[in-house]
PDB file of C-alpha atoms in Angstrom:
ATOM      1  CA  GLN A   2       9.276   5.300 -15.960  1.00 95.00           C
ATOM      2  CA  VAL A   3       7.139   5.031 -12.853  1.00 97.00           C
ATOM      3  CA  GLN A   4       9.240   5.541  -9.727  1.00 98.00           C
ATOM      4  CA  LEU A   5       8.674   5.895  -6.014  1.00 98.00           C
ATOM      5  CA  VAL A   6      11.622   7.402  -4.166  1.00 98.00           C
ATOM      6  CA  GLN A   7      11.540   7.178  -0.391  1.00 98.00           C
ATOM      7  CA  SER A   8      13.356   9.207   2.208  1.00 98.00           C
ATOM      8  CA  GLY A   9      16.417   7.961   4.044  1.00 97.00           C
ATOM      9  CA  ALA A  10      16.837   5.808   7.115  1.00 98.00           C
ATOM     10  CA  GLU A  11      15.756   7.142  10.495  1.00 98.00           C
ATOM     11  CA  VAL A  12      16.761   6.385  14.057  1.00 98.00           C
ATOM     12  CA  LYS A  13      14.267   7.434  16.713  1.00 98.00           C
ATOM     13  CA  LYS A  14      13.875   7.106  20.450  1.00 98.00           C
ATOM     14  CA  PRO A  15      10.841   5.423  22.006  1.00 98.00           C
ATOM     15  CA  GLY A  16       7.914   7.812  22.266  1.00 98.00           C
ATOM     16  CA  ALA A  17       9.046   9.958  19.348  1.00 98.00           C
ATOM     17  CA  SER A  18       7.419  10.290  15.923  1.00 98.00           C
ATOM     18  CA  VAL A  19       8.784   9.578  12.466  1.00 98.00           C
ATOM     19  CA  LYS A  20       7.660  10.965   9.106  1.00 98.00           C
ATOM     20  CA  VAL A  21       8.611   9.030   5.979  1.00 98.00           C
ATOM     21  CA  SER A  22       8.173  10.489   2.520  1.00 98.00           C
ATOM     22  CA  CYS A  23       7.563   8.867  -0.860  1.00 98.00           C
ATOM     23  CA  LYS A  24       8.004  10.973  -3.997  1.00 98.00           C
ATOM     24  CA  ALA A  25       6.235   9.715  -7.104  1.00 98.00           C
ATOM     25  CA  SER A  26       7.280  10.349 -10.694  1.00 98.00           C
ATOM     26  CA  GLY A  27       6.493   9.073 -14.156  1.00 98.00           C
ATOM     27  CA  TYR A  28       2.705   9.111 -13.841  1.00 97.00           C
ATOM     28  CA  THR A  29      -0.226  11.322 -12.863  1.00 97.00           C
ATOM     29  CA  PHE A  30       0.124  11.473  -9.088  1.00 97.00           C
ATOM     30  CA  THR A  31      -3.545  12.080  -8.307  1.00 97.00           C
ATOM     31  CA  SER A  32      -4.811   9.197 -10.441  1.00 96.00           C
ATOM     32  CA  TYR A  33      -3.563   6.352  -8.259  1.00 97.00           C
ATOM     33  CA  TYR A  34      -3.873   5.468  -4.594  1.00 97.00           C
ATOM     34  CA  MET A  35      -0.819   4.894  -2.423  1.00 98.00           C
ATOM     35  CA  HIS A  36      -0.387   2.183   0.199  1.00 98.00           C
ATOM     36  CA  TRP A  37       2.021   1.995   3.103  1.00 98.00           C
ATOM     37  CA  VAL A  38       3.355  -1.432   4.098  1.00 98.00           C
ATOM     38  CA  ARG A  39       5.923  -2.319   6.709  1.00 98.00           C
ATOM     39  CA  GLN A  40       8.139  -5.302   7.438  1.00 98.00           C
ATOM     40  CA  ALA A  41       9.779  -5.912  10.790  1.00 98.00           C
ATOM     41  CA  PRO A  42      13.122  -7.755  10.774  1.00 97.00           C
ATOM     42  CA  GLY A  43      12.617 -11.378   9.782  1.00 97.00           C
ATOM     43  CA  GLN A  44       8.841 -10.927   9.619  1.00 98.00           C
ATOM     44  CA  GLY A  45       6.184 -10.736   6.924  1.00 98.00           C
ATOM     45  CA  LEU A  46       4.564  -7.815   5.179  1.00 98.00           C
ATOM     46  CA  GLU A  47       2.030  -5.781   7.137  1.00 98.00           C
ATOM     47  CA  TRP A  48      -0.459  -3.395   5.521  1.00 98.00           C
ATOM     48  CA  MET A  49      -0.711  -0.069   7.321  1.00 98.00           C
ATOM     49  CA  GLY A  50      -3.065   2.040   5.272  1.00 97.00           C
ATOM     50  CA  ILE A  51      -3.960   3.754   2.022  1.00 97.00           C
ATOM     51  CA  ILE A  52      -4.329   7.345   0.843  1.00 98.00           C
ATOM     52  CA  ASN A  53      -6.111   8.775  -2.147  1.00 97.00           C
ATOM     53  CA  PRO A  54      -3.756  11.547  -3.357  1.00 97.00           C
ATOM     54  CA  SER A  55      -6.606  13.202  -5.228  1.00 95.00           C
ATOM     55  CA  GLY A  56      -8.696  14.220  -2.237  1.00 93.00           C
ATOM     56  CA  GLY A  57      -6.481  13.138   0.639  1.00 96.00           C
ATOM     57  CA  SER A  58      -8.934  10.583   2.060  1.00 96.00           C
ATOM     58  CA  THR A  59      -7.382   7.740   3.993  1.00 97.00           C
ATOM     59  CA  SER A  60      -8.101   4.311   5.432  1.00 96.00           C
ATOM     60  CA  TYR A  61      -5.902   2.863   8.146  1.00 96.00           C
ATOM     61  CA  ALA A  62      -5.451  -0.645   9.488  1.00 95.00           C
ATOM     62  CA  GLN A  63      -7.171  -0.926  12.847  1.00 94.00           C
ATOM     63  CA  LYS A  64      -3.842  -1.735  14.502  1.00 95.00           C
ATOM     64  CA  PHE A  65      -2.468   1.707  13.637  1.00 97.00           C
ATOM     65  CA  GLN A  66      -5.582   3.830  14.143  1.00 95.00           C
ATOM     66  CA  GLY A  67      -4.736   6.833  16.294  1.00 96.00           C
ATOM     67  CA  ARG A  68      -0.979   6.495  15.718  1.00 98.00           C
ATOM     68  CA  VAL A  69      -0.596   6.844  11.960  1.00 98.00           C
ATOM     69  CA  THR A  70      -1.315   9.785   9.699  1.00 98.00           C
ATOM     70  CA  MET A  71      -0.961   9.684   5.920  1.00 98.00           C
ATOM     71  CA  THR A  72      -0.902  12.937   3.983  1.00 98.00           C
ATOM     72  CA  ARG A  73       0.025  14.142   0.524  1.00 98.00           C
ATOM     73  CA  ASP A  74       1.430  17.200  -1.214  1.00 98.00           C
ATOM     74  CA  THR A  75       0.147  17.370  -4.766  1.00 97.00           C
ATOM     75  CA  SER A  76       2.549  20.198  -5.639  1.00 97.00           C
ATOM     76  CA  THR A  77       5.514  17.866  -5.185  1.00 98.00           C
ATOM     77  CA  SER A  78       3.794  14.514  -5.904  1.00 98.00           C
ATOM     78  CA  THR A  79       4.794  13.284  -2.483  1.00 98.00           C
ATOM     79  CA  VAL A  80       2.949  11.225   0.101  1.00 98.00           C
ATOM     80  CA  TYR A  81       3.917  11.075   3.747  1.00 98.00           C
ATOM     81  CA  MET A  82       3.422   8.530   6.503  1.00 98.00           C
ATOM     82  CA  GLU A  83       3.830   9.726  10.076  1.00 98.00           C
ATOM     83  CA  LEU A  84       3.840   7.222  12.927  1.00 98.00           C
ATOM     84  CA  SER A  85       3.754   8.510  16.484  1.00 98.00           C
ATOM     85  CA  SER A  86       4.421   7.107  19.959  1.00 98.00           C
ATOM     86  CA  LEU A  87       7.113   4.880  18.559  1.00 98.00           C
ATOM     87  CA  ARG A  88       8.101   1.721  20.372  1.00 98.00           C
ATOM     88  CA  SER A  89      10.780  -0.877  19.686  1.00 97.00           C
ATOM     89  CA  GLU A  90       8.248  -3.058  17.865  1.00 98.00           C
ATOM     90  CA  ASP A  91       7.946  -0.336  15.216  1.00 98.00           C
ATOM     91  CA  THR A  92      11.490  -1.040  14.055  1.00 98.00           C
ATOM     92  CA  ALA A  93      10.920  -2.070  10.457  1.00 98.00           C
ATOM     93  CA  VAL A  94      11.364  -1.263   6.801  1.00 98.00           C
ATOM     94  CA  TYR A  95       8.499   0.943   5.609  1.00 98.00           C
ATOM     95  CA  TYR A  96       7.434   0.753   1.965  1.00 98.00           C
ATOM     96  CA  CYS A  97       5.133   2.860  -0.139  1.00 98.00           C
ATOM     97  CA  ALA A  98       3.412   1.084  -3.020  1.00 98.00           C
ATOM     98  CA  ARG A  99       1.189   2.420  -5.783  1.00 98.00           C
ATOM     99  CA  GLY A 100      -2.327   1.100  -5.507  1.00 97.00           C
ATOM    100  CA  MET A 101      -4.182  -0.074  -8.584  1.00 92.00           C
ATOM    101  CA  GLN A 102      -7.926  -0.524  -8.865  1.00 91.00           C
ATOM    102  CA  GLN A 103      -8.879  -1.960 -12.228  1.00 88.00           C
ATOM    103  CA  LEU A 104     -12.312  -3.020 -13.471  1.00 87.00           C
ATOM    104  CA  VAL A 105     -12.090  -5.960 -15.849  1.00 83.00           C
ATOM    105  CA  ASP A 106     -14.636  -8.718 -15.346  1.00 82.00           C
ATOM    106  CA  HIS A 107     -14.414  -7.872 -11.654  1.00 84.00           C
ATOM    107  CA  TYR A 108     -12.539  -5.270  -9.656  1.00 87.00           C
ATOM    108  CA  TYR A 109      -8.837  -6.063  -9.359  1.00 93.00           C
ATOM    109  CA  TYR A 110      -6.931  -4.477  -6.472  1.00 95.00           C
ATOM    110  CA  TYR A 111      -3.151  -4.692  -6.356  1.00 97.00           C
ATOM    111  CA  MET A 112       0.102  -2.810  -5.748  1.00 98.00           C
ATOM    112  CA  ASP A 113       2.101  -2.564  -8.929  1.00 97.00           C
ATOM    113  CA  VAL A 114       5.112  -0.375  -8.108  1.00 98.00           C
ATOM    114  CA  TRP A 115       6.990  -0.266  -4.809  1.00 98.00           C
ATOM    115  CA  GLY A 116       9.522   2.083  -3.302  1.00 98.00           C
ATOM    116  CA  LYS A 117      12.832   0.660  -2.114  1.00 98.00           C
ATOM    117  CA  GLY A 118      11.870   1.054   1.523  1.00 98.00           C
ATOM    118  CA  THR A 119      12.901   3.232   4.445  1.00 98.00           C
ATOM    119  CA  THR A 120      14.465   1.660   7.504  1.00 98.00           C
ATOM    120  CA  VAL A 121      13.166   3.032  10.782  1.00 98.00           C
ATOM    121  CA  THR A 122      14.982   1.969  13.922  1.00 98.00           C
ATOM    122  CA  VAL A 123      13.480   2.688  17.330  1.00 98.00           C
ATOM    123  CA  SER A 124      16.024   2.407  20.098  1.00 97.00           C
ATOM    124  CA  SER A 125      16.866   4.160  23.317  1.00 95.00           C
TER     125      SER A 125
ATOM    126  CA  SER B  25     -10.112  -7.804  10.375  1.00 63.00           C
ATOM    127  CA  SER B  26      -9.579 -10.728   8.020  1.00 83.00           C
ATOM    128  CA  GLU B  27      -6.596 -13.032   7.824  1.00 94.00           C
ATOM    129  CA  LEU B  28      -4.846 -14.802   4.972  1.00 97.00           C
ATOM    130  CA  THR B  29      -3.059 -18.046   5.759  1.00 98.00           C
ATOM    131  CA  GLN B  30      -0.151 -19.496   3.781  1.00 98.00           C
ATOM    132  CA  ASP B  31       2.091 -22.506   4.331  1.00 96.00           C
ATOM    133  CA  PRO B  32       5.354 -21.251   5.876  1.00 97.00           C
ATOM    134  CA  ALA B  33       7.679 -23.056   3.472  1.00 98.00           C
ATOM    135  CA  VAL B  34       7.717 -25.267   0.399  1.00 98.00           C
ATOM    136  CA  SER B  35      10.515 -26.748  -1.670  1.00 97.00           C
ATOM    137  CA  VAL B  36      10.632 -27.669  -5.336  1.00 97.00           C
ATOM    138  CA  ALA B  37      13.191 -29.416  -7.503  1.00 98.00           C
ATOM    139  CA  LEU B  38      14.687 -27.356 -10.287  1.00 97.00           C
ATOM    140  CA  GLY B  39      12.385 -27.458 -13.305  1.00 97.00           C
ATOM    141  CA  GLN B  40       9.435 -28.918 -11.419  1.00 98.00           C
ATOM    142  CA  THR B  41       6.105 -27.360 -10.472  1.00 98.00           C
ATOM    143  CA  VAL B  42       5.138 -25.860  -7.136  1.00 98.00           C
ATOM    144  CA  ARG B  43       1.796 -24.492  -5.946  1.00 98.00           C
ATOM    145  CA  ILE B  44       1.503 -21.981  -3.114  1.00 98.00           C
ATOM    146  CA  THR B  45      -1.892 -21.506  -1.509  1.00 98.00           C
ATOM    147  CA  CYS B  46      -3.507 -18.645   0.381  1.00 98.00           C
ATOM    148  CA  GLN B  47      -6.707 -19.104   2.375  1.00 98.00           C
ATOM    149  CA  GLY B  48      -9.057 -16.530   3.820  1.00 96.00           C
ATOM    150  CA  ASP B  49     -12.636 -15.329   3.867  1.00 95.00           C
ATOM    151  CA  SER B  50     -11.855 -12.146   1.934  1.00 94.00           C
ATOM    152  CA  LEU B  51     -10.924 -14.297  -1.077  1.00 95.00           C
ATOM    153  CA  ARG B  52     -14.583 -15.204  -1.535  1.00 94.00           C
ATOM    154  CA  SER B  53     -15.177 -11.559  -2.531  1.00 92.00           C
ATOM    155  CA  TYR B  54     -11.850 -10.279  -3.868  1.00 94.00           C
ATOM    156  CA  TYR B  55      -9.094 -11.660  -6.054  1.00 95.00           C
ATOM    157  CA  ALA B  56      -5.677 -12.072  -4.503  1.00 97.00           C
ATOM    158  CA  SER B  57      -2.519 -10.449  -5.769  1.00 98.00           C
ATOM    159  CA  TRP B  58       0.845 -12.140  -5.316  1.00 98.00           C
ATOM    160  CA  TYR B  59       4.247 -10.649  -4.516  1.00 98.00           C
ATOM    161  CA  GLN B  60       7.732 -12.092  -4.725  1.00 98.00           C
ATOM    162  CA  GLN B  61      10.334 -10.804  -2.296  1.00 98.00           C
ATOM    163  CA  LYS B  62      14.013 -11.649  -2.356  1.00 98.00           C
ATOM    164  CA  PRO B  63      16.309 -10.907   0.604  1.00 97.00           C
ATOM    165  CA  GLY B  64      17.023  -7.234   1.048  1.00 96.00           C
ATOM    166  CA  GLN B  65      14.704  -6.205  -1.781  1.00 98.00           C
ATOM    167  CA  ALA B  66      11.276  -4.650  -2.076  1.00 98.00           C
ATOM    168  CA  PRO B  67       8.377  -6.926  -3.046  1.00 98.00           C
ATOM    169  CA  VAL B  68       7.576  -7.358  -6.729  1.00 98.00           C
ATOM    170  CA  LEU B  69       4.074  -7.963  -8.100  1.00 98.00           C
ATOM    171  CA  VAL B  70       3.911 -11.278  -9.996  1.00 98.00           C
ATOM    172  CA  ILE B  71       0.182 -12.031 -10.349  1.00 98.00           C
ATOM    173  CA  TYR B  72      -2.989  -9.976  -9.984  1.00 97.00           C
ATOM    174  CA  GLY B  73      -6.663 -10.464 -10.676  1.00 94.00           C
ATOM    175  CA  LYS B  74      -8.003 -13.675 -12.138  1.00 92.00           C
ATOM    176  CA  ASN B  75      -4.604 -14.623 -13.643  1.00 96.00           C
ATOM    177  CA  ASN B  76      -2.706 -11.597 -14.903  1.00 96.00           C
ATOM    178  CA  ARG B  77       1.044 -11.102 -15.075  1.00 97.00           C
ATOM    179  CA  PRO B  78       2.669  -7.662 -15.157  1.00 97.00           C
ATOM    180  CA  SER B  79       5.037  -6.961 -17.982  1.00 96.00           C
ATOM    181  CA  GLY B  80       8.361  -8.706 -17.409  1.00 96.00           C
ATOM    182  CA  ILE B  81       7.047 -11.535 -15.247  1.00 98.00           C
ATOM    183  CA  PRO B  82       7.761 -14.940 -16.846  1.00 97.00           C
ATOM    184  CA  ASP B  83       4.799 -17.007 -17.981  1.00 96.00           C
ATOM    185  CA  ARG B  84       5.828 -19.841 -15.673  1.00 98.00           C
ATOM    186  CA  PHE B  85       3.963 -17.869 -12.989  1.00 98.00           C
ATOM    187  CA  SER B  86       0.189 -18.338 -12.948  1.00 98.00           C
ATOM    188  CA  GLY B  87      -2.677 -17.776 -10.562  1.00 98.00           C
ATOM    189  CA  SER B  88      -6.044 -19.326  -9.814  1.00 97.00           C
ATOM    190  CA  SER B  89      -8.808 -19.031  -7.289  1.00 96.00           C
ATOM    191  CA  SER B  90     -11.633 -21.155  -5.900  1.00 95.00           C
ATOM    192  CA  GLY B  91     -13.881 -20.337  -2.982  1.00 95.00           C
ATOM    193  CA  ASN B  92     -11.766 -19.033  -0.121  1.00 96.00           C
ATOM    194  CA  THR B  93      -8.453 -20.202  -1.620  1.00 98.00           C
ATOM    195  CA  ALA B  94      -6.091 -18.491  -4.052  1.00 98.00           C
ATOM    196  CA  SER B  95      -3.109 -20.273  -5.557  1.00 98.00           C
ATOM    197  CA  LEU B  96       0.128 -19.244  -7.204  1.00 98.00           C
ATOM    198  CA  THR B  97       1.764 -21.876  -9.399  1.00 98.00           C
ATOM    199  CA  ILE B  98       5.316 -21.844 -10.683  1.00 98.00           C
ATOM    200  CA  THR B  99       5.626 -24.275 -13.586  1.00 98.00           C
ATOM    201  CA  GLY B 100       9.237 -25.207 -14.278  1.00 97.00           C
ATOM    202  CA  ALA B 101      10.767 -23.465 -11.272  1.00 97.00           C
ATOM    203  CA  GLN B 102      14.117 -21.774 -11.787  1.00 98.00           C
ATOM    204  CA  ALA B 103      16.850 -21.036  -9.284  1.00 98.00           C
ATOM    205  CA  GLU B 104      15.963 -17.334  -9.429  1.00 98.00           C
ATOM    206  CA  ASP B 105      12.423 -18.108  -8.212  1.00 98.00           C
ATOM    207  CA  GLU B 106      13.758 -18.896  -4.740  1.00 98.00           C
ATOM    208  CA  ALA B 107      12.145 -16.184  -2.613  1.00 98.00           C
ATOM    209  CA  ASP B 108       9.375 -15.359  -0.177  1.00 98.00           C
ATOM    210  CA  TYR B 109       5.899 -15.094  -1.680  1.00 98.00           C
ATOM    211  CA  TYR B 110       3.008 -13.153  -0.188  1.00 98.00           C
ATOM    212  CA  CYS B 111      -0.637 -12.992  -1.160  1.00 98.00           C
ATOM    213  CA  ASN B 112      -2.709  -9.884  -0.552  1.00 98.00           C
ATOM    214  CA  SER B 113      -6.352  -9.006  -0.861  1.00 97.00           C
ATOM    215  CA  ARG B 114      -8.732  -6.237  -0.065  1.00 96.00           C
ATOM    216  CA  ASP B 115     -11.319  -7.025   2.568  1.00 90.00           C
ATOM    217  CA  SER B 116     -14.806  -5.707   3.187  1.00 82.00           C
ATOM    218  CA  SER B 117     -14.020  -3.603   6.242  1.00 83.00           C
ATOM    219  CA  GLY B 118     -13.090   0.048   6.321  1.00 77.00           C
ATOM    220  CA  ASN B 119     -14.389   2.940   4.265  1.00 83.00           C
ATOM    221  CA  HIS B 120     -14.673   3.269   0.491  1.00 85.00           C
ATOM    222  CA  LEU B 121     -10.894   2.915   0.145  1.00 89.00           C
ATOM    223  CA  GLY B 122     -11.047  -0.464   1.828  1.00 89.00           C
ATOM    224  CA  ASN B 123      -8.722  -2.344   4.103  1.00 94.00           C
ATOM    225  CA  TYR B 124      -6.140  -4.787   2.842  1.00 97.00           C
ATOM    226  CA  VAL B 125      -4.408  -7.789   4.319  1.00 97.00           C
ATOM    227  CA  PHE B 126      -1.256  -9.736   3.493  1.00 98.00           C
ATOM    228  CA  GLY B 127      -0.843 -13.452   3.834  1.00 98.00           C
ATOM    229  CA  THR B 128       1.632 -14.894   6.292  1.00 98.00           C
ATOM    230  CA  GLY B 129       4.128 -15.602   3.536  1.00 98.00           C
ATOM    231  CA  THR B 130       5.651 -18.742   1.993  1.00 98.00           C
ATOM    232  CA  LYS B 131       9.370 -19.323   1.602  1.00 98.00           C
ATOM    233  CA  VAL B 132      10.054 -21.188  -1.638  1.00 98.00           C
ATOM    234  CA  THR B 133      13.310 -23.153  -1.839  1.00 98.00           C
ATOM    235  CA  VAL B 134      14.471 -24.447  -5.229  1.00 97.00           C
ATOM    236  CA  LEU B 135      16.537 -27.614  -4.804  1.00 95.00           C
TER     237      LEU B 135
END
């Protein structure tokens, strides 16, 4: 079955970087995009960016431009999200989610499978 | 970047019908997808496209769209439907991969 397994919780100090991994299984890794979404405590979902595992191209939310880097390793079917210059406001659960793009009568864009999330805590 | 606006909270009596709306300019060009999130859990896709349910999602969940507004309807709400619901859509900014945006979220309480 399709699964996304994320790396474990992280505790970082302000100014540091964090790299979260998401290992995919149960499908052809390079055939589907991958999104990263985060959720601060008690807050809503926030889209961070998307990577195409086939060629490695990315698109990032303007808010995170210059601070986020998404990469992939096709040999291990793993995508990574690295966020730098961490501040307390980056404390959140970070999710990876498989991105679907389906042409029916119109293009449908959605996220059909999600990882369980990785908690990142930024504290001095 | 675009925004998607949802009512913060709605309540529905057990077995009754509730509609959750999502408004934003991007919805004039792209269909919304809808996600259910229960406390401490990852979001789950419930509706995508014009009105499509993934396997395993009950048929009491349905979606519709008109102009800049997308709606998620739960017909015959059950206790287990109590959750936060988020809409999401692609928008026209960014490169060929696009940018995406989530709605502000609606907390559904089943009375």
